[in-house]
mmCIF file of C-alpha atoms in Angstrom:
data_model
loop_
_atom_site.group_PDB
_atom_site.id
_atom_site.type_symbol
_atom_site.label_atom_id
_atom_site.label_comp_id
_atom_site.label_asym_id
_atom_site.label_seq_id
_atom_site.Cartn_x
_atom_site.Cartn_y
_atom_site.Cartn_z
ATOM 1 C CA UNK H 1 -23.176 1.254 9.995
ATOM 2 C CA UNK H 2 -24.780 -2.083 10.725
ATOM 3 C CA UNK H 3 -28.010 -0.483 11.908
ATOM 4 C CA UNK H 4 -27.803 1.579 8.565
ATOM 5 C CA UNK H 5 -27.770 -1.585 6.795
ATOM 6 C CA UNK H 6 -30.559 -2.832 8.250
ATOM 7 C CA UNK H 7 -32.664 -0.077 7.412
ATOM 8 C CA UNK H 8 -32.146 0.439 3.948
ATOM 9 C CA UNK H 9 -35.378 -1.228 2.966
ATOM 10 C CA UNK H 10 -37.052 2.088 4.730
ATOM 11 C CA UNK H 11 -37.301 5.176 3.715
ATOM 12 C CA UNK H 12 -34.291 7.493 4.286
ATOM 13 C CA UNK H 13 -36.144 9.985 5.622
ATOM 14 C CA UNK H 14 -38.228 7.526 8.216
ATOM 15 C CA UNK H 15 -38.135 8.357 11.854
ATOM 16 C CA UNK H 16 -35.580 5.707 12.676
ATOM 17 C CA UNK H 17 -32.708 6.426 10.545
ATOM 18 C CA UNK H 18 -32.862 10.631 11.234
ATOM 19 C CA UNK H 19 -32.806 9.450 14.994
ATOM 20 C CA UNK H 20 -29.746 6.987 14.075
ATOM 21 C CA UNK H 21 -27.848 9.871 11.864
ATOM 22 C CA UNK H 22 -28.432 12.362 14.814
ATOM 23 C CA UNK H 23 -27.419 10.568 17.814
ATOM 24 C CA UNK H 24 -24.253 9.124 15.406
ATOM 25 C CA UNK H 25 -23.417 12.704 14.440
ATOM 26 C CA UNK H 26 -23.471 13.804 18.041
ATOM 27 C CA UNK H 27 -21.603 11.042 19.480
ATOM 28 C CA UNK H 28 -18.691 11.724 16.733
ATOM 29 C CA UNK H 29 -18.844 14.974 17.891
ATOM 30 C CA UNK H 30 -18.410 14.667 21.502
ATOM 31 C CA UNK H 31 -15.574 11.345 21.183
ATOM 32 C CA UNK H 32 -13.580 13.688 18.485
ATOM 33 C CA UNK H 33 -13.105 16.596 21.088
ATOM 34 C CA UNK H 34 -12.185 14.211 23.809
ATOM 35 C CA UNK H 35 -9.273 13.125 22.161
ATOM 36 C CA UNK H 36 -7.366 16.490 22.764
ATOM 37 C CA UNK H 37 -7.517 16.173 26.778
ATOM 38 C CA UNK H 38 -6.337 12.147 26.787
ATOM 39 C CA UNK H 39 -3.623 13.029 24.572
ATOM 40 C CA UNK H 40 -2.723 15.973 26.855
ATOM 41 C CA UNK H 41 -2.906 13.321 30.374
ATOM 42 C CA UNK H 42 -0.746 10.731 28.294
ATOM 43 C CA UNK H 43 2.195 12.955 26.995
ATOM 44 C CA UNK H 44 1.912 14.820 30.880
ATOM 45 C CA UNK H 45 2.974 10.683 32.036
ATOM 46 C CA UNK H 46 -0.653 10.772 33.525
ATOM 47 C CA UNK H 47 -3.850 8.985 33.350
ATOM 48 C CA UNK H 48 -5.919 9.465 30.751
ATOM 49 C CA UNK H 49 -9.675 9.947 32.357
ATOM 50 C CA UNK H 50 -12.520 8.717 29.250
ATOM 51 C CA UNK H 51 -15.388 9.871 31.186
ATOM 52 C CA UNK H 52 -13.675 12.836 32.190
ATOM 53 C CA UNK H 53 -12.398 13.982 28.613
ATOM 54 C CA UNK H 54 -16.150 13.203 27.532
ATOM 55 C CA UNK H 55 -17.854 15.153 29.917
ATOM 56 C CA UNK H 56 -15.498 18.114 28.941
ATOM 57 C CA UNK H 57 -16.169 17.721 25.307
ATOM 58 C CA UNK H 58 -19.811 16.815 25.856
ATOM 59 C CA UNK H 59 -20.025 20.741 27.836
ATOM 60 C CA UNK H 60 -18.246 22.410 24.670
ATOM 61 C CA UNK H 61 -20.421 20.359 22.524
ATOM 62 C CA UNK H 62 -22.106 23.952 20.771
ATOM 63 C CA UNK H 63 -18.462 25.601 20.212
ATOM 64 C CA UNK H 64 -17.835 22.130 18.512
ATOM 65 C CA UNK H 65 -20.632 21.968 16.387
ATOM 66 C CA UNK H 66 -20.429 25.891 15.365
ATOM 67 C CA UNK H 67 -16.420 24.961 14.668
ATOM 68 C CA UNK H 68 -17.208 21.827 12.731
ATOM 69 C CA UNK H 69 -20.101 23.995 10.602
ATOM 70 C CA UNK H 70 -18.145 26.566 9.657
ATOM 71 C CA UNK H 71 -14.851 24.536 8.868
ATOM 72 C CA UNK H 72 -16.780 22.422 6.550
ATOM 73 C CA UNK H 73 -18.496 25.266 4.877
ATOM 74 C CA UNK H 74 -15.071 26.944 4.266
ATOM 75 C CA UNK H 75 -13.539 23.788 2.953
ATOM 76 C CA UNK H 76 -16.558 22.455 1.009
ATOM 77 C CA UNK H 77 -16.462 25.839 -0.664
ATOM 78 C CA UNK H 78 -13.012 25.705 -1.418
ATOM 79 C CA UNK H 79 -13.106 22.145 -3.220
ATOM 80 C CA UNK H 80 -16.005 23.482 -5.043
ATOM 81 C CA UNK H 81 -13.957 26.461 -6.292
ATOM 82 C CA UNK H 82 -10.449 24.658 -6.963
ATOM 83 C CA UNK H 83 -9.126 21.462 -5.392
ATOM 84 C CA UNK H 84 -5.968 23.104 -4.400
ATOM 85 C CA UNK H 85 -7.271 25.973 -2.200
ATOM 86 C CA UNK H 86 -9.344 23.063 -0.306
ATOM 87 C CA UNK H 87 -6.655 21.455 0.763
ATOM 88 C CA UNK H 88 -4.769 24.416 1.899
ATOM 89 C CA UNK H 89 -8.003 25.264 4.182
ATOM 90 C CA UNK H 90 -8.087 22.503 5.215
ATOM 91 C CA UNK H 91 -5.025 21.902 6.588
ATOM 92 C CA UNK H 92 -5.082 25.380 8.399
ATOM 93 C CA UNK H 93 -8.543 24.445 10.284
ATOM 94 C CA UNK H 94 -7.522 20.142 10.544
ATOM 95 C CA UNK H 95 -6.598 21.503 14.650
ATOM 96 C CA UNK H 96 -9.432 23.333 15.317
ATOM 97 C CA UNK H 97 -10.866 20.809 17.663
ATOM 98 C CA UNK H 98 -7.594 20.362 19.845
ATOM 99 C CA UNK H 99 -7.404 24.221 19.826
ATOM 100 C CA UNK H 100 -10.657 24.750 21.303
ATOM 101 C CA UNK H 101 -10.349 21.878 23.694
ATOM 102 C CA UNK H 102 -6.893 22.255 24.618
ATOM 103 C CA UNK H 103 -7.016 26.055 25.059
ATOM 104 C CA UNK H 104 -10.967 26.664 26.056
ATOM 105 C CA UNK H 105 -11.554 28.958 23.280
ATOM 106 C CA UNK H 106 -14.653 29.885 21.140
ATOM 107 C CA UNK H 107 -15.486 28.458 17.801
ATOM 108 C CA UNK H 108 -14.255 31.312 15.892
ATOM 109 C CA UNK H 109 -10.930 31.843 18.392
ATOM 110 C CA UNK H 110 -9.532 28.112 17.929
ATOM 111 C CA UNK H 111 -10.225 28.633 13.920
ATOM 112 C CA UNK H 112 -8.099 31.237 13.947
ATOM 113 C CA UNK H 113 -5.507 29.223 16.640
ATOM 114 C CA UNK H 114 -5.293 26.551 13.748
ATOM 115 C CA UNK H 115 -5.362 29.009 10.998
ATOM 116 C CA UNK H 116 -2.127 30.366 12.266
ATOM 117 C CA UNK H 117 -0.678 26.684 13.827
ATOM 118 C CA UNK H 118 -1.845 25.104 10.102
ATOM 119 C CA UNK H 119 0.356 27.898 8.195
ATOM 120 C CA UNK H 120 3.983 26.812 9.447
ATOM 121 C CA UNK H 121 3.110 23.214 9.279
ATOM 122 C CA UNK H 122 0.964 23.261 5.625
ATOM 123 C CA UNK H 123 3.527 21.052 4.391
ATOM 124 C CA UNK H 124 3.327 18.196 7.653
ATOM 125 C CA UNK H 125 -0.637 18.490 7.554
ATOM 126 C CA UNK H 126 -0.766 17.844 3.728
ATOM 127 C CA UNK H 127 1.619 14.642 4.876
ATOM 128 C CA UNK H 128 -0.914 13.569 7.842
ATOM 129 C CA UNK H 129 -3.861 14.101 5.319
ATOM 130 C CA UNK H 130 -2.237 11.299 2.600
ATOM 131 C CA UNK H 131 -1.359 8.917 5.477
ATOM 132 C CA UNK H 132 -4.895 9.388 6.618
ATOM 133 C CA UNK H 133 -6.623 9.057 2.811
ATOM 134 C CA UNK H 134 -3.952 6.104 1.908
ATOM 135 C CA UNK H 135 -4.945 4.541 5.143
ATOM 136 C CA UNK H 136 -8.594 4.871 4.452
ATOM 137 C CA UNK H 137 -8.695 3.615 1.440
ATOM 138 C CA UNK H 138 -6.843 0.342 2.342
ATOM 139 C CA UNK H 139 -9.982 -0.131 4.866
ATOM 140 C CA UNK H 140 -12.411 0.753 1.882
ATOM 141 C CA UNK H 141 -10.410 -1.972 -0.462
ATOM 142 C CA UNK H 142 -10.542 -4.344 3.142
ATOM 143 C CA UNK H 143 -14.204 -3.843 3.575
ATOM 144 C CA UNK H 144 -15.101 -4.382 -0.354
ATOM 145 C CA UNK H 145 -12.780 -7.845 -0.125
ATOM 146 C CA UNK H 146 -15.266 -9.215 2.319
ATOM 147 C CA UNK H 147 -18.389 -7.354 1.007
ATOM 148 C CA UNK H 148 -17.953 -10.060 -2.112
ATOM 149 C CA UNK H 149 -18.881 -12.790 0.311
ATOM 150 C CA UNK H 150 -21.742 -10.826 1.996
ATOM 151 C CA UNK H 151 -22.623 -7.069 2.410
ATOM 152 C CA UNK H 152 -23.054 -7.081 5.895
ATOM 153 C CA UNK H 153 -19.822 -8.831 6.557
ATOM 154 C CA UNK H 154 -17.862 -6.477 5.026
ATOM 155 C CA UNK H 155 -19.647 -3.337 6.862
ATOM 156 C CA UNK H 156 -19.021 -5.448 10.205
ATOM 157 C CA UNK H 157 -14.894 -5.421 9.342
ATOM 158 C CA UNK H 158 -15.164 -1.832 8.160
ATOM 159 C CA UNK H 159 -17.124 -0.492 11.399
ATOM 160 C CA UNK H 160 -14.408 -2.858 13.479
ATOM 161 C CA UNK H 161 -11.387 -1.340 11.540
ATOM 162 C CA UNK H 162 -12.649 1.987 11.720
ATOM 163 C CA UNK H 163 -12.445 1.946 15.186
ATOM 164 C CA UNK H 164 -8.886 2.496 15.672
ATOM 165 C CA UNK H 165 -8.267 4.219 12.492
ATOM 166 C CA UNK H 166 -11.044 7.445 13.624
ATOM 167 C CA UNK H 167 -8.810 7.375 16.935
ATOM 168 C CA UNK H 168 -5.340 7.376 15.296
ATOM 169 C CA UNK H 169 -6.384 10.260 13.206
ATOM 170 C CA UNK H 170 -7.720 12.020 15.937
ATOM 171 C CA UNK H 171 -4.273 11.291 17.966
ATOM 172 C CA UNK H 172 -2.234 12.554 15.452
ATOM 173 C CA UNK H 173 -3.764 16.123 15.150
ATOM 174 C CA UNK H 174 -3.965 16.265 18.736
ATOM 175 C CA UNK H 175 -0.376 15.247 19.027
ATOM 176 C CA UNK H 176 0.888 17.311 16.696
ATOM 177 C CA UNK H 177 -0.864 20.470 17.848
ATOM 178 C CA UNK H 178 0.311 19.981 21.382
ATOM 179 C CA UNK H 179 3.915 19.030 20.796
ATOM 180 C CA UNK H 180 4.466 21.814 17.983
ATOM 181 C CA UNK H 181 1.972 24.640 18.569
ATOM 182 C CA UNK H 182 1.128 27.048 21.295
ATOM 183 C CA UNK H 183 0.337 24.819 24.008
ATOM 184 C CA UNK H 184 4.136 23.340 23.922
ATOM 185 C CA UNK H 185 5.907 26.716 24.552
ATOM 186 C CA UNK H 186 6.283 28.015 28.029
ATOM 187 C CA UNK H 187 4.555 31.484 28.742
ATOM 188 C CA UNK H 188 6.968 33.711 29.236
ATOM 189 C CA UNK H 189 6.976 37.428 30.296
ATOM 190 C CA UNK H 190 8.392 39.675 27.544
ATOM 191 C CA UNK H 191 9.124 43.413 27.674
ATOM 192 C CA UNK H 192 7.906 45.435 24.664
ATOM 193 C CA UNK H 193 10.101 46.462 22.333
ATOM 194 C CA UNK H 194 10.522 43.491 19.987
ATOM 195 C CA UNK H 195 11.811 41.107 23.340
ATOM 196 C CA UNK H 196 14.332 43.940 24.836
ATOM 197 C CA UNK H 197 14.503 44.898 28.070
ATOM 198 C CA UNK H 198 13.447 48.493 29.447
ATOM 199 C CA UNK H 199 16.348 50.701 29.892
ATOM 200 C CA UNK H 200 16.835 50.777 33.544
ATOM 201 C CA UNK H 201 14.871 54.026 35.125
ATOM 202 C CA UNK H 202 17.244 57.087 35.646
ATOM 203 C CA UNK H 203 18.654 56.980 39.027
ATOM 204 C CA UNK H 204 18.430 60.032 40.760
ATOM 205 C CA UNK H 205 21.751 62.691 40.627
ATOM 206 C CA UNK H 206 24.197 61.877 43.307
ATOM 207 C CA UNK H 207 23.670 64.933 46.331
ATOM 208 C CA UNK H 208 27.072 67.196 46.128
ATOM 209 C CA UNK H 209 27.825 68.822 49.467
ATOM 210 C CA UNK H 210 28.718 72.258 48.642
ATOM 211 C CA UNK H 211 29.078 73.921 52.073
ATOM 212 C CA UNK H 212 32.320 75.576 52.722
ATOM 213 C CA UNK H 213 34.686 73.155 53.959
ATOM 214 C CA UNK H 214 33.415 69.939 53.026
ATOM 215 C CA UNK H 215 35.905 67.431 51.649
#
């Protein structure tokens, strides 16, 4: 953001800024999908490993970007058409990121993990989206406080507030997905037949001695 600032005199198409935007872009990229796998370390009572949830994200970094296209397409369309569809779409694709991380699926497999995670909890995402917006604009009204005394001031308490507040939305999808969805339940081995157990295979008749004499 500071850097940004800096440059506005140039064009926003110069060589500098589209290397700043890209390098941002992929950096959000890669911290967003480590998120998943520190989450998973801390709630396990482990150690969290930063280089080592990096370097995971960083070699999924495609699936991410596909995910992140698609998801934005999908929502983007649906604000277009009516607000209200939107936000439903978006709250079944907000745990796309922890499903692909925490489960090593494909771009189009973890949409479809959150799809069906983000339909039983529309009504918790939708809550998790207004803390996130509510929050966000208190940083915006924060950062516009100290803009009156200079501009670059108040980008330098908005980039240090937004610090924490990118991780603790992060944390809370990630949270969220692994204490209510699919990764929280224990595989288990069920028989088909909506969860019954096979009958029992016939045993064989019992042999009936009928020689002459036998008891």
């Amino acid at each position: 953001t500071l850097v940004t600032d800096l440059l506005n005199s140039s064009s926003a198409l110069s060589p500098l800024r589209v290397i700043i935007a890209i390098a941002s872009g992929v950096l959000t990229l890669i911290v967003s999908g480590a998120y998943p796998s520190m989450v998973k370390a801390v709630i396990e009572g482990g150690e969290p490993s930063v280089a080592e949830s990096l370097g995971r994200a960083a070699h999924r970094f495609w699936t991410l970007l596909a995910a992140g296209i698609l998801v934005a397409l999908i929502v983007g369309l649906g604000l277009i058409a009516l607000v209200v569809p939107g936000v439903i779409l978006a709250a079944w694709y907000a745990y796309t990121v922890p499903a692909i991380m925490l489960e090593d699926k494909g771009a189009l497999q973890g949409m479809a993990a959150s799809k069906a995670f983000g339909r039983d909890k529309k009504g918790d995402t939708f809550l998790i989206f207004v803390a996130i917006v509510m929050s966000g604009l208190v940083l915006l009204v924060v950062e516009f406080i100290f803009s009156l005394a200079s501009p670059v001031l108040g980008d330098l308490v908005y980039a240090v507030l937004y610090v924490p507040f990118g991780a603790w939305a992060s944390v809370i999808f990630s949270y969220t997905y692994l204490t209510c969805g699919p990764s929280s339940v224990p595989t288990t081995t069920e028989a088909a037949g909506y969860g019954l157990a096979p009958p029992a295979p016939p045993q064989p008749p019992a042999q009936v001695n009928t020689s002459v004499g036998a008891p």
